[in-house]
Amino acid sequence: MNATHTPITAEAVTRVQAHYENVKKLGHWTSDRRFEVRARRGMAVLDLRSPQIPDGDIDVEVDLDHAMVKLLVPQDAHIDHWDLRYTGRGRVKDWTGENGEGRRIRVTGEIRHGEIRVHRGGVATLSAMFSREFVQDVRRARREGTEPTVADPARSS
């Protein structure tokens, strides 16, 4: 067992389902560290950069069938996908491929003809900014006189 590994206790699990649809969870949308993602011919975007997510490992269990999951993570995140099973074509696309010394994100489960895309740092910010949710967040922040949180959740805390 790794010295930096934080055991997962009986915590709440956030479930995300994307069957034939696109689901985006951006900004400060959760404070959980365990996620279950089920997608069939759809796409799910999970923003895991929020400082409201407690310290420790993040577990993402996936069940993908002809689907894609995009993870928005900090630049120094460590993506562990050792326990991920593939049936047919499937892969984890991490353009930089650099696993940093930051928070560990463990991805488990099964991919059937799908993929997981990892966007880090500035690319994650741009990915969040090119969404309807960002425009809605900017309009809300302007009305309320606050800062937008979708582009960079860590900035507003």
Coordinates of N, CA, C and O in Angstrom, one line a residue:
M1 N 0.8 -1.2 0.0 CA 0.0 0.0 0.0 C 0.9 1.2 0.0 O 1.8 1.3 0.7
N2 N 0.6 2.2 -0.8 CA 1.3 3.4 -1.0 C 1.1 4.3 0.3 O 0.0 4.3 0.8
A3 N 2.2 4.9 0.7 CA 2.1 5.8 1.9 C 1.1 6.9 1.7 O 0.6 7.4 2.7
T4 N 1.0 7.4 0.5 CA 0.1 8.6 0.3 C -1.4 8.1 0.0 O -2.2 9.0 -0.1
H5 N -1.6 6.8 0.0 CA -3.0 6.3 -0.2 C -3.9 6.6 1.0 O -3.5 6.4 2.1
T6 N -5.0 7.2 0.7 CA -6.0 7.5 1.7 C -7.1 6.5 1.6 O -7.8 6.4 0.5
P7 N -7.4 5.7 2.6 CA -8.4 4.7 2.5 C -9.8 5.4 2.4 O -10.0 6.4 3.0
I8 N -10.7 4.8 1.6 CA -12.0 5.3 1.4 C -12.9 4.7 2.4 O -13.0 3.5 2.6
T9 N -13.6 5.5 3.2 CA -14.5 5.0 4.2 C -15.9 5.1 3.6 O -16.1 5.3 2.4
A10 N -16.9 4.8 4.4 CA -18.3 4.8 3.9 C -18.8 6.2 3.6 O -19.4 6.9 4.5
E11 N -18.4 6.7 2.4 CA -18.8 8.1 2.0 C -20.0 8.0 1.0 O -20.3 7.0 0.5
A12 N -20.5 9.1 0.8 CA -21.6 9.3 -0.2 C -21.0 9.1 -1.6 O -19.9 9.4 -1.8
V13 N -21.8 8.5 -2.4 CA -21.4 8.3 -3.8 C -22.3 9.1 -4.7 O -23.5 9.1 -4.6
T14 N -21.6 9.9 -5.6 CA -22.4 10.7 -6.5 C -22.5 10.0 -7.8 O -21.5 9.5 -8.3
R15 N -23.7 9.8 -8.3 CA -24.0 9.0 -9.5 C -24.3 10.0 -10.6 O -25.1 10.9 -10.5
V16 N -23.6 9.7 -11.8 CA -23.9 10.5 -13.0 C -24.2 9.5 -14.1 O -23.5 8.5 -14.3
Q17 N -25.3 9.8 -14.7 CA -25.8 8.9 -15.8 C -26.0 9.7 -17.1 O -26.6 10.8 -17.0
A18 N -25.5 9.2 -18.2 CA -25.6 9.9 -19.5 C -26.0 8.8 -20.5 O -25.1 8.3 -21.2
H19 N -27.2 8.5 -20.7 CA -27.7 7.6 -21.7 C -28.2 8.4 -22.8 O -29.3 9.1 -22.7
Y20 N -27.6 8.4 -24.0 CA -28.0 9.1 -25.2 C -28.1 10.6 -24.9 O -29.0 11.2 -25.5
E21 N -27.2 11.2 -24.1 CA -27.3 12.6 -23.8 C -25.9 13.0 -23.4 O -25.0 12.2 -23.1
N22 N -25.7 14.4 -23.3 CA -24.5 15.0 -22.8 C -24.8 15.6 -21.4 O -25.7 16.3 -21.3
V23 N -24.0 15.2 -20.4 CA -24.2 15.7 -19.1 C -22.9 16.3 -18.6 O -21.8 15.7 -18.8
K24 N -23.0 17.6 -18.2 CA -21.8 18.3 -17.7 C -22.0 18.7 -16.3 O -23.0 19.4 -15.9
K25 N -21.0 18.4 -15.4 CA -21.0 18.7 -14.0 C -19.8 19.6 -13.8 O -18.7 19.1 -13.7
L26 N -20.0 21.0 -13.8 CA -18.9 21.9 -13.8 C -18.9 22.8 -12.5 O -20.0 23.0 -11.9
G27 N -17.8 23.3 -12.1 CA -17.7 24.2 -11.0 C -17.8 23.5 -9.7 O -17.3 22.4 -9.5
H28 N -18.5 24.2 -8.7 CA -18.8 23.6 -7.4 C -20.0 22.8 -7.4 O -21.1 23.2 -6.9
W29 N -20.0 21.6 -8.0 CA -21.2 20.8 -8.1 C -21.3 19.7 -7.1 O -22.4 19.1 -6.9
T30 N -20.2 19.4 -6.4 CA -20.3 18.3 -5.4 C -19.2 18.5 -4.4 O -18.2 19.3 -4.6
S31 N -19.3 17.8 -3.3 CA -18.3 17.8 -2.2 C -17.9 16.3 -1.9 O -17.3 16.0 -0.9
D32 N -18.3 15.4 -2.8 CA -18.0 14.0 -2.6 C -16.7 13.6 -3.3 O -16.2 14.3 -4.2
R33 N -16.1 12.5 -2.8 CA -14.9 12.0 -3.4 C -15.1 10.6 -4.2 O -14.1 10.1 -4.7
R34 N -16.3 10.1 -4.2 CA -16.6 8.9 -4.9 C -17.7 9.1 -5.9 O -18.7 9.7 -5.6
F35 N -17.4 8.6 -7.1 CA -18.4 8.8 -8.2 C -18.6 7.5 -9.0 O -17.7 6.7 -9.2
E36 N -19.8 7.4 -9.4 CA -20.2 6.3 -10.3 C -20.7 6.9 -11.6 O -21.7 7.7 -11.5
V37 N -20.1 6.6 -12.7 CA -20.5 7.1 -14.0 C -21.0 6.0 -14.9 O -20.2 5.1 -15.2
R38 N -22.2 6.1 -15.3 CA -22.8 5.1 -16.3 C -23.2 5.9 -17.5 O -24.0 6.9 -17.4
A39 N -22.6 5.5 -18.7 CA -23.0 6.2 -19.9 C -23.1 5.2 -21.1 O -22.3 4.3 -21.2
R40 N -24.1 5.4 -21.9 CA -24.3 4.6 -23.0 C -24.6 5.5 -24.2 O -25.6 6.3 -24.2
R41 N -23.7 5.5 -25.2 CA -23.8 6.4 -26.3 C -24.1 7.9 -25.9 O -24.9 8.5 -26.5
G42 N -23.3 8.3 -24.9 CA -23.4 9.7 -24.4 C -22.1 10.2 -24.0 O -21.1 9.5 -24.2
M43 N -22.1 11.3 -23.3 CA -20.9 12.0 -22.9 C -21.1 12.6 -21.5 O -22.2 13.2 -21.3
A44 N -20.2 12.4 -20.6 CA -20.2 13.0 -19.3 C -18.9 13.8 -19.0 O -17.9 13.3 -19.3
V45 N -19.1 15.0 -18.5 CA -17.9 15.8 -18.1 C -18.0 16.0 -16.6 O -19.0 16.5 -16.1
L46 N -16.9 15.7 -15.9 CA -16.8 15.8 -14.5 C -15.7 16.8 -14.1 O -14.5 16.5 -14.5
D47 N -16.0 17.8 -13.5 CA -15.0 18.8 -13.0 C -14.6 18.4 -11.6 O -15.4 18.5 -10.7
L48 N -13.4 17.9 -11.5 CA -12.8 17.5 -10.2 C -11.8 18.5 -9.6 O -11.0 18.1 -8.8
R49 N -11.9 19.7 -10.0 CA -10.9 20.7 -9.5 C -11.4 21.5 -8.3 O -10.6 22.3 -7.8
S50 N -12.6 21.4 -7.9 CA -13.2 22.2 -6.8 C -12.5 22.0 -5.5 O -12.3 20.9 -5.1
P51 N -12.2 23.1 -4.8 CA -11.6 22.9 -3.5 C -12.6 22.5 -2.4 O -12.3 22.1 -1.3
Q52 N -13.9 22.4 -2.8 CA -14.9 21.9 -1.9 C -14.9 20.4 -1.8 O -15.5 19.8 -0.9
I53 N -14.2 19.7 -2.7 CA -14.0 18.3 -2.6 C -12.9 18.0 -1.5 O -11.8 18.6 -1.7
P54 N -13.2 17.3 -0.5 CA -12.2 17.1 0.6 C -10.9 16.5 0.1 O -10.9 15.8 -0.9
D55 N -9.8 16.7 0.9 CA -8.5 16.1 0.5 C -8.6 14.6 0.6 O -9.4 14.0 1.3
G56 N -7.7 14.0 -0.2 CA -7.7 12.5 -0.3 C -7.9 12.0 -1.7 O -8.1 12.8 -2.6
D57 N -7.9 10.7 -1.9 CA -8.1 10.1 -3.2 C -9.5 10.3 -3.7 O -10.4 10.3 -2.9
I58 N -9.6 10.4 -5.0 CA -10.9 10.5 -5.6 C -11.1 9.2 -6.4 O -10.2 8.8 -7.1
D59 N -12.2 8.5 -6.2 CA -12.5 7.3 -6.9 C -13.6 7.5 -7.9 O -14.7 8.0 -7.6
V60 N -13.4 7.2 -9.2 CA -14.3 7.3 -10.3 C -14.5 5.9 -10.8 O -13.6 5.3 -11.4
E61 N -15.7 5.3 -10.6 CA -16.0 4.0 -11.2 C -16.9 4.3 -12.4 O -17.9 4.9 -12.4
V62 N -16.4 3.7 -13.6 CA -17.1 3.9 -14.8 C -17.7 2.6 -15.4 O -17.2 1.6 -15.2
D63 N -18.8 2.8 -16.1 CA -19.4 1.7 -16.9 C -19.8 2.4 -18.2 O -20.9 3.0 -18.3
L64 N -18.9 2.3 -19.2 CA -19.1 3.1 -20.5 C -19.4 2.1 -21.6 O -18.7 1.1 -21.8
D65 N -20.4 2.4 -22.4 CA -20.7 1.6 -23.6 C -20.9 2.6 -24.8 O -21.9 3.3 -24.8
H66 N -19.9 2.6 -25.6 CA -19.9 3.6 -26.8 C -20.1 5.0 -26.2 O -20.9 5.8 -26.8
A67 N -19.3 5.4 -25.2 CA -19.5 6.6 -24.6 C -18.1 7.2 -24.2 O -17.1 6.6 -24.3
M68 N -18.1 8.5 -23.8 CA -16.9 9.2 -23.4 C -17.1 10.0 -22.1 O -18.2 10.5 -21.9
V69 N -16.1 9.9 -21.3 CA -16.1 10.7 -20.0 C -14.9 11.6 -20.1 O -13.8 11.2 -20.4
K70 N -15.1 12.9 -19.8 CA -14.0 13.9 -19.8 C -13.8 14.3 -18.3 O -14.8 14.7 -17.6
L71 N -12.6 14.1 -17.8 CA -12.3 14.5 -16.4 C -11.5 15.8 -16.5 O -10.4 15.9 -17.1
L72 N -11.9 16.9 -15.8 CA -11.2 18.1 -15.7 C -10.5 18.1 -14.3 O -11.2 18.0 -13.3
V73 N -9.2 18.0 -14.4 CA -8.4 17.8 -13.1 C -7.3 18.9 -13.0 O -7.0 19.6 -14.0
P74 N -6.8 19.1 -11.8 CA -5.7 20.0 -11.6 C -4.4 19.6 -12.4 O -4.3 18.4 -12.7
Q75 N -3.5 20.5 -12.7 CA -2.3 20.1 -13.5 C -1.5 19.0 -12.9 O -0.9 18.2 -13.6
D76 N -1.4 19.0 -11.5 CA -0.5 18.0 -10.9 C -1.2 16.7 -10.4 O -0.6 15.9 -9.7
A77 N -2.4 16.5 -10.9 CA -3.2 15.3 -10.5 C -2.5 14.0 -11.0 O -1.9 14.0 -12.1
H78 N -2.6 12.9 -10.3 CA -2.1 11.6 -10.6 C -3.3 10.7 -11.0 O -4.2 10.5 -10.2
I79 N -3.4 10.3 -12.3 CA -4.5 9.5 -12.8 C -4.0 8.0 -12.7 O -3.1 7.6 -13.4
D80 N -4.7 7.2 -11.9 CA -4.4 5.8 -11.8 C -5.6 5.0 -12.5 O -6.7 5.0 -11.9
H81 N -5.3 4.4 -13.6 CA -6.3 3.7 -14.3 C -5.9 2.2 -14.5 O -6.3 1.5 -15.4
W82 N -5.1 1.7 -13.6 CA -4.6 0.3 -13.6 C -5.8 -0.7 -13.6 O -5.7 -1.7 -14.2
D83 N -6.8 -0.5 -12.8 CA -7.9 -1.4 -12.6 C -9.0 -1.2 -13.6 O -10.1 -1.8 -13.4
L84 N -8.8 -0.5 -14.7 CA -9.8 -0.3 -15.7 C -9.8 -1.4 -16.7 O -8.7 -1.9 -17.2
R85 N -11.0 -2.0 -17.0 CA -11.1 -3.1 -18.0 C -11.6 -2.6 -19.3 O -12.5 -1.7 -19.3
Y86 N -11.1 -3.1 -20.4 CA -11.5 -2.7 -21.7 C -12.1 -3.9 -22.5 O -11.6 -5.0 -22.4
T87 N -13.2 -3.7 -23.1 CA -13.8 -4.6 -24.0 C -13.9 -3.9 -25.4 O -14.6 -2.9 -25.5
G88 N -13.3 -4.5 -26.4 CA -13.3 -3.8 -27.7 C -12.4 -2.6 -27.6 O -11.4 -2.7 -26.9
R89 N -12.7 -1.6 -28.4 CA -11.8 -0.5 -28.4 C -12.1 0.4 -27.2 O -13.2 0.7 -26.9
G90 N -11.1 0.9 -26.6 CA -11.2 1.8 -25.5 C -9.9 2.3 -25.1 O -8.9 1.6 -25.2
R91 N -9.8 3.5 -24.5 CA -8.5 4.0 -24.0 C -8.7 5.2 -23.1 O -9.8 5.7 -23.0
V92 N -7.7 5.5 -22.4 CA -7.6 6.7 -21.6 C -6.7 7.7 -22.3 O -5.5 7.4 -22.5
K93 N -7.2 8.8 -22.7 CA -6.4 9.8 -23.4 C -6.0 10.9 -22.4 O -6.8 11.7 -22.0
D94 N -4.7 10.9 -22.1 CA -4.1 12.0 -21.2 C -3.0 12.6 -22.1 O -1.9 12.1 -22.1
W95 N -3.3 13.7 -22.7 CA -2.4 14.3 -23.7 C -1.0 14.5 -23.1 O 0.0 14.2 -23.7
T96 N -0.9 15.1 -21.9 CA 0.4 15.3 -21.3 C 1.0 14.0 -20.8 O 2.2 13.8 -20.8
G97 N 0.2 13.1 -20.3 CA 0.6 11.8 -19.8 C 1.5 11.9 -18.6 O 2.1 10.9 -18.1
E98 N 1.5 13.1 -18.0 CA 2.3 13.3 -16.8 C 1.5 13.1 -15.6 O 0.5 13.7 -15.4
N99 N 1.9 12.2 -14.7 CA 1.3 12.0 -13.5 C 2.0 12.7 -12.4 O 3.2 12.4 -12.1
G100 N 1.4 13.8 -11.9 CA 2.1 14.6 -10.9 C 2.0 14.0 -9.5 O 1.6 12.9 -9.2
E101 N 2.5 14.8 -8.6 CA 2.5 14.5 -7.1 C 1.3 14.9 -6.4 O 1.2 14.8 -5.2
G102 N 0.3 15.5 -7.1 CA -0.9 16.0 -6.5 C -1.9 14.9 -6.2 O -1.5 13.7 -6.0
R103 N -3.1 15.3 -6.1 CA -4.2 14.4 -5.7 C -4.3 13.2 -6.7 O -4.2 13.3 -7.9
R104 N -4.5 12.0 -6.1 CA -4.7 10.8 -6.9 C -6.1 10.6 -7.2 O -7.0 10.6 -6.4
I105 N -6.4 10.4 -8.5 CA -7.7 10.1 -9.0 C -7.7 8.7 -9.6 O -7.0 8.4 -10.6
R106 N -8.4 7.8 -8.9 CA -8.4 6.3 -9.3 C -9.6 6.1 -10.2 O -10.7 6.3 -9.7
V107 N -9.4 5.6 -11.4 CA -10.5 5.3 -12.3 C -10.6 3.7 -12.4 O -9.6 3.1 -12.8
T108 N -11.7 3.2 -12.1 CA -12.0 1.7 -12.2 C -13.2 1.5 -13.0 O -14.0 2.4 -13.3
G109 N -13.5 0.2 -13.3 CA -14.7 -0.1 -14.0 C -14.4 -0.7 -15.3 O -13.4 -1.3 -15.6
E110 N -15.3 -0.5 -16.3 CA -15.2 -1.1 -17.6 C -15.6 -0.1 -18.7 O -16.5 0.7 -18.6
I111 N -14.8 -0.2 -19.8 CA -15.1 0.6 -21.0 C -15.3 -0.4 -22.1 O -14.5 -1.2 -22.4
R112 N -16.5 -0.2 -22.8 CA -16.8 -1.0 -24.0 C -16.9 0.0 -25.1 O -17.9 0.7 -25.2
H113 N -15.9 0.0 -26.0 CA -15.9 0.9 -27.1 C -16.1 2.4 -26.7 O -17.0 3.0 -27.2
G114 N -15.3 2.8 -25.8 CA -15.4 4.2 -25.3 C -14.0 4.7 -24.9 O -13.0 4.1 -25.1
E115 N -14.0 5.9 -24.3 CA -12.8 6.5 -23.9 C -13.0 7.5 -22.7 O -14.1 8.0 -22.5
I116 N -11.9 7.7 -22.0 CA -11.8 8.7 -21.0 C -10.8 9.7 -21.4 O -9.6 9.3 -21.7
R117 N -11.1 11.0 -21.4 CA -10.2 12.1 -21.8 C -9.9 12.8 -20.5 O -10.8 13.2 -19.7
V118 N -8.6 13.1 -20.3 CA -8.2 13.8 -19.1 C -7.7 15.2 -19.6 O -6.8 15.3 -20.4
H119 N -8.3 16.3 -19.1 CA -7.9 17.6 -19.4 C -7.4 18.2 -18.1 O -8.0 18.2 -17.1
R120 N -6.1 18.7 -18.2 CA -5.4 19.3 -17.0 C -5.3 20.8 -17.1 O -5.1 21.3 -18.2
G121 N -5.2 21.4 -16.0 CA -4.8 22.8 -15.9 C -5.5 23.8 -16.8 O -6.7 23.9 -16.8
G122 N -4.7 24.4 -17.7 CA -5.3 25.4 -18.6 C -6.3 24.8 -19.6 O -7.2 25.4 -20.0
V123 N -6.0 23.6 -20.1 CA -6.9 23.0 -21.0 C -8.2 22.7 -20.4 O -9.3 22.8 -21.0
A124 N -8.2 22.3 -19.1 CA -9.4 22.0 -18.3 C -10.2 23.3 -18.2 O -11.4 23.3 -18.3
T125 N -9.5 24.4 -18.0 CA -10.2 25.7 -17.9 C -10.8 26.1 -19.2 O -12.0 26.5 -19.2
L126 N -10.1 25.9 -20.3 CA -10.7 26.2 -21.6 C -11.9 25.3 -21.9 O -12.9 25.7 -22.5
S127 N -11.8 24.1 -21.6 CA -12.8 23.1 -21.8 C -14.1 23.5 -21.0 O -15.2 23.4 -21.5
A128 N -13.9 24.0 -19.8 CA -15.1 24.5 -19.0 C -15.7 25.8 -19.6 O -16.9 26.0 -19.6
M129 N -14.8 26.6 -20.1 CA -15.2 27.9 -20.6 C -16.0 27.8 -21.9 O -16.9 28.6 -22.2
F130 N -15.8 26.8 -22.7 CA -16.5 26.6 -24.0 C -17.7 25.8 -23.7 O -17.9 24.7 -24.3
S131 N -18.6 26.3 -22.8 CA -19.8 25.5 -22.5 C -20.9 26.5 -22.2 O -20.7 27.7 -21.8
R132 N -22.1 26.1 -22.3 CA -23.3 26.9 -22.0 C -23.3 27.2 -20.5 O -23.8 28.2 -20.0
E133 N -22.8 26.2 -19.7 CA -22.8 26.4 -18.3 C -21.9 27.5 -17.8 O -22.3 28.2 -16.9
F134 N -20.8 27.8 -18.6 CA -20.0 28.9 -18.3 C -20.7 30.2 -18.5 O -20.6 31.1 -17.7
V135 N -21.4 30.3 -19.6 CA -22.1 31.5 -20.0 C -23.2 31.8 -18.9 O -23.3 33.0 -18.4
Q136 N -23.9 30.8 -18.5 CA -24.9 31.0 -17.5 C -24.3 31.4 -16.1 O -24.8 32.2 -15.4
D137 N -23.1 30.8 -15.8 CA -22.4 31.1 -14.6 C -21.9 32.6 -14.6 O -22.0 33.3 -13.6
V138 N -21.4 33.1 -15.7 CA -21.0 34.4 -15.8 C -22.2 35.4 -15.7 O -22.0 36.4 -15.0
R139 N -23.3 35.1 -16.3 CA -24.5 35.9 -16.1 C -25.0 36.0 -14.7 O -25.3 37.0 -14.2
R140 N -25.0 34.8 -14.0 CA -25.4 34.7 -12.6 C -24.4 35.6 -11.8 O -24.9 36.3 -10.9
A141 N -23.1 35.4 -12.0 CA -22.1 36.1 -11.2 C -22.3 37.6 -11.4 O -22.1 38.4 -10.4
R142 N -22.6 38.1 -12.6 CA -22.7 39.5 -12.8 C -24.0 40.0 -12.1 O -23.9 41.1 -11.5
R143 N -25.1 39.3 -12.2 CA -26.3 39.7 -11.5 C -26.1 39.8 -10.0 O -26.5 40.8 -9.3
E144 N -25.3 38.8 -9.4 CA -25.1 38.8 -7.9 C -23.9 39.5 -7.5 O -23.7 39.7 -6.3
G145 N -23.1 40.0 -8.4 CA -21.9 40.7 -8.0 C -20.8 39.8 -7.4 O -20.0 40.3 -6.6
T146 N -20.8 38.6 -7.8 CA -19.8 37.6 -7.4 C -18.9 37.2 -8.5 O -18.9 37.7 -9.6
E147 N -18.0 36.3 -8.2 CA -17.1 35.7 -9.2 C -17.6 34.5 -9.9 O -18.2 33.7 -9.2
P148 N -17.4 34.3 -11.2 CA -17.8 33.0 -11.8 C -17.0 31.9 -11.3 O -15.8 32.0 -10.9
T149 N -17.6 30.7 -11.1 CA -16.8 29.5 -10.6 C -16.6 28.4 -11.6 O -15.8 27.5 -11.3
V150 N -17.3 28.4 -12.7 CA -17.1 27.3 -13.6 C -15.8 27.2 -14.3 O -15.2 26.1 -14.4
A151 N -15.2 28.3 -14.7 CA -13.9 28.3 -15.4 C -12.8 27.8 -14.5 O -12.0 26.9 -14.9
D152 N -12.7 28.3 -13.3 CA -11.7 27.8 -12.4 C -12.2 27.8 -11.0 O -12.2 28.9 -10.3
P153 N -12.8 26.7 -10.5 CA -13.4 26.6 -9.2 C -12.4 27.0 -8.0 O -12.9 27.5 -7.0
A154 N -11.2 26.8 -8.2 CA -10.2 27.1 -7.1 C -10.0 28.6 -7.0 O -9.6 29.1 -5.9
R155 N -10.2 29.4 -8.0 CA -10.0 30.8 -7.9 C -11.0 31.5 -7.0 O -10.6 32.5 -6.3
S156 N -12.2 31.1 -6.9 CA -13.2 31.8 -6.1 C -13.2 31.4 -4.6 O -14.0 32.0 -3.9
S157 N -12.4 30.5 -4.2 CA -12.4 30.1 -2.8 C -11.4 30.9 -2.0 O -10.6 31.5 -2.4

